[in-house]
mmCIF file of C-alpha atoms in Angstrom:
data_model
loop_
_atom_site.group_PDB
_atom_site.id
_atom_site.type_symbol
_atom_site.label_atom_id
_atom_site.label_comp_id
_atom_site.label_asym_id
_atom_site.label_seq_id
_atom_site.Cartn_x
_atom_site.Cartn_y
_atom_site.Cartn_z
ATOM 1 C CA UNK A 22 -63.758 83.882 -98.136
ATOM 2 C CA UNK A 23 -65.651 86.992 -97.006
ATOM 3 C CA UNK A 24 -65.448 86.771 -93.243
ATOM 4 C CA UNK A 25 -63.069 85.425 -91.023
ATOM 5 C CA UNK A 26 -62.880 85.032 -87.231
ATOM 6 C CA UNK A 27 -60.334 83.213 -85.152
ATOM 7 C CA UNK A 28 -61.748 81.764 -81.938
ATOM 8 C CA UNK A 29 -60.546 78.831 -79.594
ATOM 9 C CA UNK A 30 -57.487 77.700 -82.183
ATOM 10 C CA UNK A 31 -60.437 77.335 -85.073
ATOM 11 C CA UNK A 32 -60.989 79.785 -88.367
ATOM 12 C CA UNK A 33 -64.587 80.283 -88.689
ATOM 13 C CA UNK A 34 -65.114 81.315 -92.233
ATOM 14 C CA UNK A 35 -68.299 83.125 -94.156
ATOM 15 C CA UNK A 36 -68.159 82.025 -97.759
ATOM 16 C CA UNK A 37 -69.821 84.249 -100.750
ATOM 17 C CA UNK A 38 -71.158 83.224 -103.920
ATOM 18 C CA UNK A 39 -74.208 83.687 -105.181
ATOM 19 C CA UNK A 40 -76.633 80.265 -104.669
ATOM 20 C CA UNK A 41 -73.557 78.775 -102.844
ATOM 21 C CA UNK A 42 -72.841 80.920 -99.952
ATOM 22 C CA UNK A 43 -71.591 79.188 -96.651
ATOM 23 C CA UNK A 44 -70.436 79.474 -92.912
ATOM 24 C CA UNK A 45 -67.912 76.593 -91.951
ATOM 25 C CA UNK A 46 -65.603 76.018 -89.332
ATOM 26 C CA UNK A 47 -62.195 75.366 -90.586
ATOM 27 C CA UNK A 48 -59.226 73.620 -89.100
ATOM 28 C CA UNK A 49 -56.013 76.402 -89.232
ATOM 29 C CA UNK A 50 -53.425 74.278 -89.432
ATOM 30 C CA UNK A 51 -54.669 71.917 -92.737
ATOM 31 C CA UNK A 52 -57.467 74.045 -93.694
ATOM 32 C CA UNK A 53 -60.082 70.885 -93.344
ATOM 33 C CA UNK A 54 -63.701 71.910 -93.468
ATOM 34 C CA UNK A 55 -65.179 70.599 -89.802
ATOM 35 C CA UNK A 56 -68.454 72.119 -89.764
ATOM 36 C CA UNK A 57 -70.351 73.729 -92.640
ATOM 37 C CA UNK A 58 -73.905 75.055 -93.378
ATOM 38 C CA UNK A 59 -75.061 76.230 -96.890
ATOM 39 C CA UNK A 60 -77.420 79.722 -96.414
ATOM 40 C CA UNK A 61 -80.435 79.756 -98.402
ATOM 41 C CA UNK A 62 -79.570 80.484 -102.048
ATOM 42 C CA UNK A 63 -80.777 83.880 -102.468
ATOM 43 C CA UNK A 64 -77.981 85.112 -99.921
ATOM 44 C CA UNK A 65 -74.742 86.290 -100.937
ATOM 45 C CA UNK A 66 -72.853 85.656 -97.631
ATOM 46 C CA UNK A 67 -70.471 88.444 -96.285
ATOM 47 C CA UNK A 68 -68.797 89.789 -93.008
ATOM 48 C CA UNK A 69 -68.444 87.281 -90.119
ATOM 49 C CA UNK A 70 -67.848 88.083 -86.463
ATOM 50 C CA UNK A 71 -68.246 86.266 -83.285
ATOM 51 C CA UNK A 72 -70.377 87.501 -79.915
ATOM 52 C CA UNK A 73 -70.632 85.668 -76.992
ATOM 53 C CA UNK A 74 -71.473 82.098 -78.259
ATOM 54 C CA UNK A 75 -72.723 83.328 -81.443
ATOM 55 C CA UNK A 76 -71.665 83.765 -84.825
ATOM 56 C CA UNK A 77 -72.850 86.842 -86.862
ATOM 57 C CA UNK A 78 -73.016 86.869 -90.508
ATOM 58 C CA UNK A 79 -73.798 89.767 -92.668
ATOM 59 C CA UNK A 80 -75.435 89.325 -96.548
ATOM 60 C CA UNK A 81 -74.337 91.522 -99.219
ATOM 61 C CA UNK A 82 -77.629 93.408 -100.676
ATOM 62 C CA UNK A 83 -80.299 91.506 -98.966
ATOM 63 C CA UNK A 84 -79.933 93.745 -95.599
ATOM 64 C CA UNK A 85 -80.362 90.912 -93.492
ATOM 65 C CA UNK A 86 -77.798 89.215 -91.242
ATOM 66 C CA UNK A 87 -77.963 85.704 -89.500
ATOM 67 C CA UNK A 88 -77.188 84.628 -85.753
ATOM 68 C CA UNK A 89 -75.979 81.211 -85.509
ATOM 69 C CA UNK A 90 -75.306 79.117 -82.792
ATOM 70 C CA UNK A 91 -71.285 78.854 -82.553
ATOM 71 C CA UNK A 92 -71.201 74.895 -81.522
ATOM 72 C CA UNK A 93 -74.280 73.861 -84.051
ATOM 73 C CA UNK A 94 -74.717 76.528 -86.713
ATOM 74 C CA UNK A 95 -78.133 76.382 -86.293
ATOM 75 C CA UNK A 96 -79.876 79.777 -86.934
ATOM 76 C CA UNK A 97 -81.409 81.731 -83.477
ATOM 77 C CA UNK A 98 -82.352 84.835 -85.203
ATOM 78 C CA UNK A 99 -81.993 87.261 -87.902
ATOM 79 C CA UNK A 100 -81.425 91.063 -88.135
ATOM 80 C CA UNK A 101 -81.775 93.679 -90.607
ATOM 81 C CA UNK A 102 -79.620 96.762 -91.271
ATOM 82 C CA UNK A 103 -79.545 99.515 -93.975
ATOM 83 C CA UNK A 104 -77.336 99.525 -97.108
ATOM 84 C CA UNK A 105 -75.133 96.847 -98.264
ATOM 85 C CA UNK A 106 -73.112 94.310 -95.854
ATOM 86 C CA UNK A 107 -69.661 93.946 -96.419
ATOM 87 C CA UNK A 108 -67.291 93.627 -92.794
ATOM 88 C CA UNK A 109 -68.281 93.168 -89.491
ATOM 89 C CA UNK A 110 -66.384 93.092 -86.523
ATOM 90 C CA UNK A 111 -66.709 94.153 -82.645
ATOM 91 C CA UNK A 112 -64.934 95.807 -79.538
ATOM 92 C CA UNK A 113 -66.091 95.250 -76.328
ATOM 93 C CA UNK A 114 -69.496 96.759 -76.670
ATOM 94 C CA UNK A 115 -70.658 97.381 -80.116
ATOM 95 C CA UNK A 116 -70.524 95.675 -83.427
ATOM 96 C CA UNK A 117 -68.896 97.519 -86.446
ATOM 97 C CA UNK A 118 -70.481 97.126 -89.965
ATOM 98 C CA UNK A 119 -68.888 98.415 -93.104
ATOM 99 C CA UNK A 120 -70.990 98.809 -96.447
ATOM 100 C CA UNK A 121 -68.274 99.520 -98.884
ATOM 101 C CA UNK A 122 -68.343 102.964 -98.333
ATOM 102 C CA UNK A 123 -65.981 105.098 -96.392
ATOM 103 C CA UNK A 124 -68.528 105.158 -93.059
ATOM 104 C CA UNK A 125 -68.068 102.305 -90.241
ATOM 105 C CA UNK A 126 -71.741 101.869 -88.708
ATOM 106 C CA UNK A 127 -71.689 100.963 -84.940
ATOM 107 C CA UNK A 128 -74.434 98.790 -83.899
ATOM 108 C CA UNK A 129 -76.180 97.561 -80.615
ATOM 109 C CA UNK A 130 -75.234 93.810 -79.933
ATOM 110 C CA UNK A 131 -78.698 93.109 -78.813
ATOM 111 C CA UNK A 132 -80.980 95.353 -80.915
ATOM 112 C CA UNK A 133 -79.087 95.631 -83.863
ATOM 113 C CA UNK A 134 -80.095 99.325 -83.941
ATOM 114 C CA UNK A 135 -77.571 101.832 -85.725
ATOM 115 C CA UNK A 136 -75.822 103.509 -82.665
ATOM 116 C CA UNK A 137 -73.541 105.619 -84.062
ATOM 117 C CA UNK A 138 -71.248 106.136 -87.431
ATOM 118 C CA UNK A 139 -68.174 107.822 -88.980
ATOM 119 C CA UNK A 140 -66.566 108.898 -91.944
ATOM 120 C CA UNK A 141 -63.047 106.941 -92.274
ATOM 121 C CA UNK A 142 -60.498 109.679 -93.111
ATOM 122 C CA UNK A 143 -56.556 109.662 -94.270
ATOM 123 C CA UNK A 144 -56.194 113.194 -93.090
ATOM 124 C CA UNK A 145 -59.210 115.093 -94.701
ATOM 125 C CA UNK A 146 -59.708 112.419 -97.375
ATOM 126 C CA UNK A 147 -62.427 109.863 -96.979
ATOM 127 C CA UNK A 148 -61.284 106.095 -97.209
ATOM 128 C CA UNK A 149 -63.711 104.343 -99.666
ATOM 129 C CA UNK A 150 -64.155 100.665 -100.419
ATOM 130 C CA UNK A 151 -63.896 99.741 -96.658
ATOM 131 C CA UNK A 152 -64.448 96.072 -96.747
ATOM 132 C CA UNK A 153 -63.702 93.160 -94.305
ATOM 133 C CA UNK A 154 -62.972 94.426 -90.710
ATOM 134 C CA UNK A 155 -61.207 92.968 -87.652
ATOM 135 C CA UNK A 156 -60.489 94.693 -84.110
ATOM 136 C CA UNK A 157 -56.993 93.954 -83.164
ATOM 137 C CA UNK A 158 -55.067 95.339 -80.162
ATOM 138 C CA UNK A 159 -57.743 98.573 -79.881
ATOM 139 C CA UNK A 160 -57.602 99.438 -83.912
ATOM 140 C CA UNK A 161 -59.890 98.693 -86.598
ATOM 141 C CA UNK A 162 -58.253 96.835 -89.602
ATOM 142 C CA UNK A 163 -60.110 96.746 -92.656
ATOM 143 C CA UNK A 164 -58.881 95.594 -96.344
ATOM 144 C CA UNK A 165 -59.267 98.010 -99.229
ATOM 145 C CA UNK A 166 -61.372 96.452 -101.747
ATOM 146 C CA UNK A 167 -59.398 95.994 -104.799
ATOM 147 C CA UNK A 168 -56.245 96.822 -103.467
ATOM 148 C CA UNK A 169 -53.295 95.299 -101.531
ATOM 149 C CA UNK A 170 -53.491 97.706 -98.407
ATOM 150 C CA UNK A 171 -55.215 97.118 -95.174
ATOM 151 C CA UNK A 172 -55.979 100.785 -93.083
ATOM 152 C CA UNK A 173 -55.771 100.478 -89.023
ATOM 153 C CA UNK A 174 -58.170 102.948 -87.977
ATOM 154 C CA UNK A 175 -58.565 104.746 -84.572
ATOM 155 C CA UNK A 176 -62.188 103.527 -83.323
ATOM 156 C CA UNK A 177 -62.981 106.435 -81.254
ATOM 157 C CA UNK A 178 -62.170 108.932 -84.276
ATOM 158 C CA UNK A 179 -62.253 107.160 -87.577
ATOM 159 C CA UNK A 180 -58.912 108.727 -88.724
ATOM 160 C CA UNK A 181 -56.301 106.341 -90.171
ATOM 161 C CA UNK A 182 -53.335 105.749 -87.823
ATOM 162 C CA UNK A 183 -51.422 103.795 -90.234
ATOM 163 C CA UNK A 184 -51.490 101.530 -93.549
ATOM 164 C CA UNK A 185 -50.336 98.143 -93.790
ATOM 165 C CA UNK A 186 -49.142 97.129 -97.775
ATOM 166 C CA UNK A 187 -49.443 93.800 -98.704
ATOM 167 C CA UNK A 188 -48.081 94.092 -102.338
ATOM 168 C CA UNK A 189 -46.262 91.531 -103.691
#
């Protein structure tokens, strides 16, 4: 699993493996895969979010994202971005992208142009390895790769407002 979205009672999951990445719709209570689309083998799928009637999926190194029709999984367009793609979420007006660094980037959901960014900091210390993102109750949540922790981020400043320790 590289990206997850919960929408209308279903999980939409992006998986990432070399030559075996997918986007799929999953029944939450059983884990049954209801719908699936393979991504071309040259792409390693990463972060996923929903936007309107679409699903958006990043790729790790390819600097390309896919926009799918949520109902059919047909690709309606692609977009490009700089750097790696790790995590993707959104607030009410912008897409939020992580690339494994301490920086979060804000993209216009119509043009996919970067319209802002900031470095996530805990006090004065940058928080590296920001991975999959979620926007929950006005906060950005990011799992920190290779740890058992999720960081809670203030969307307006990039300051850490708390940590969730999932050890054990």
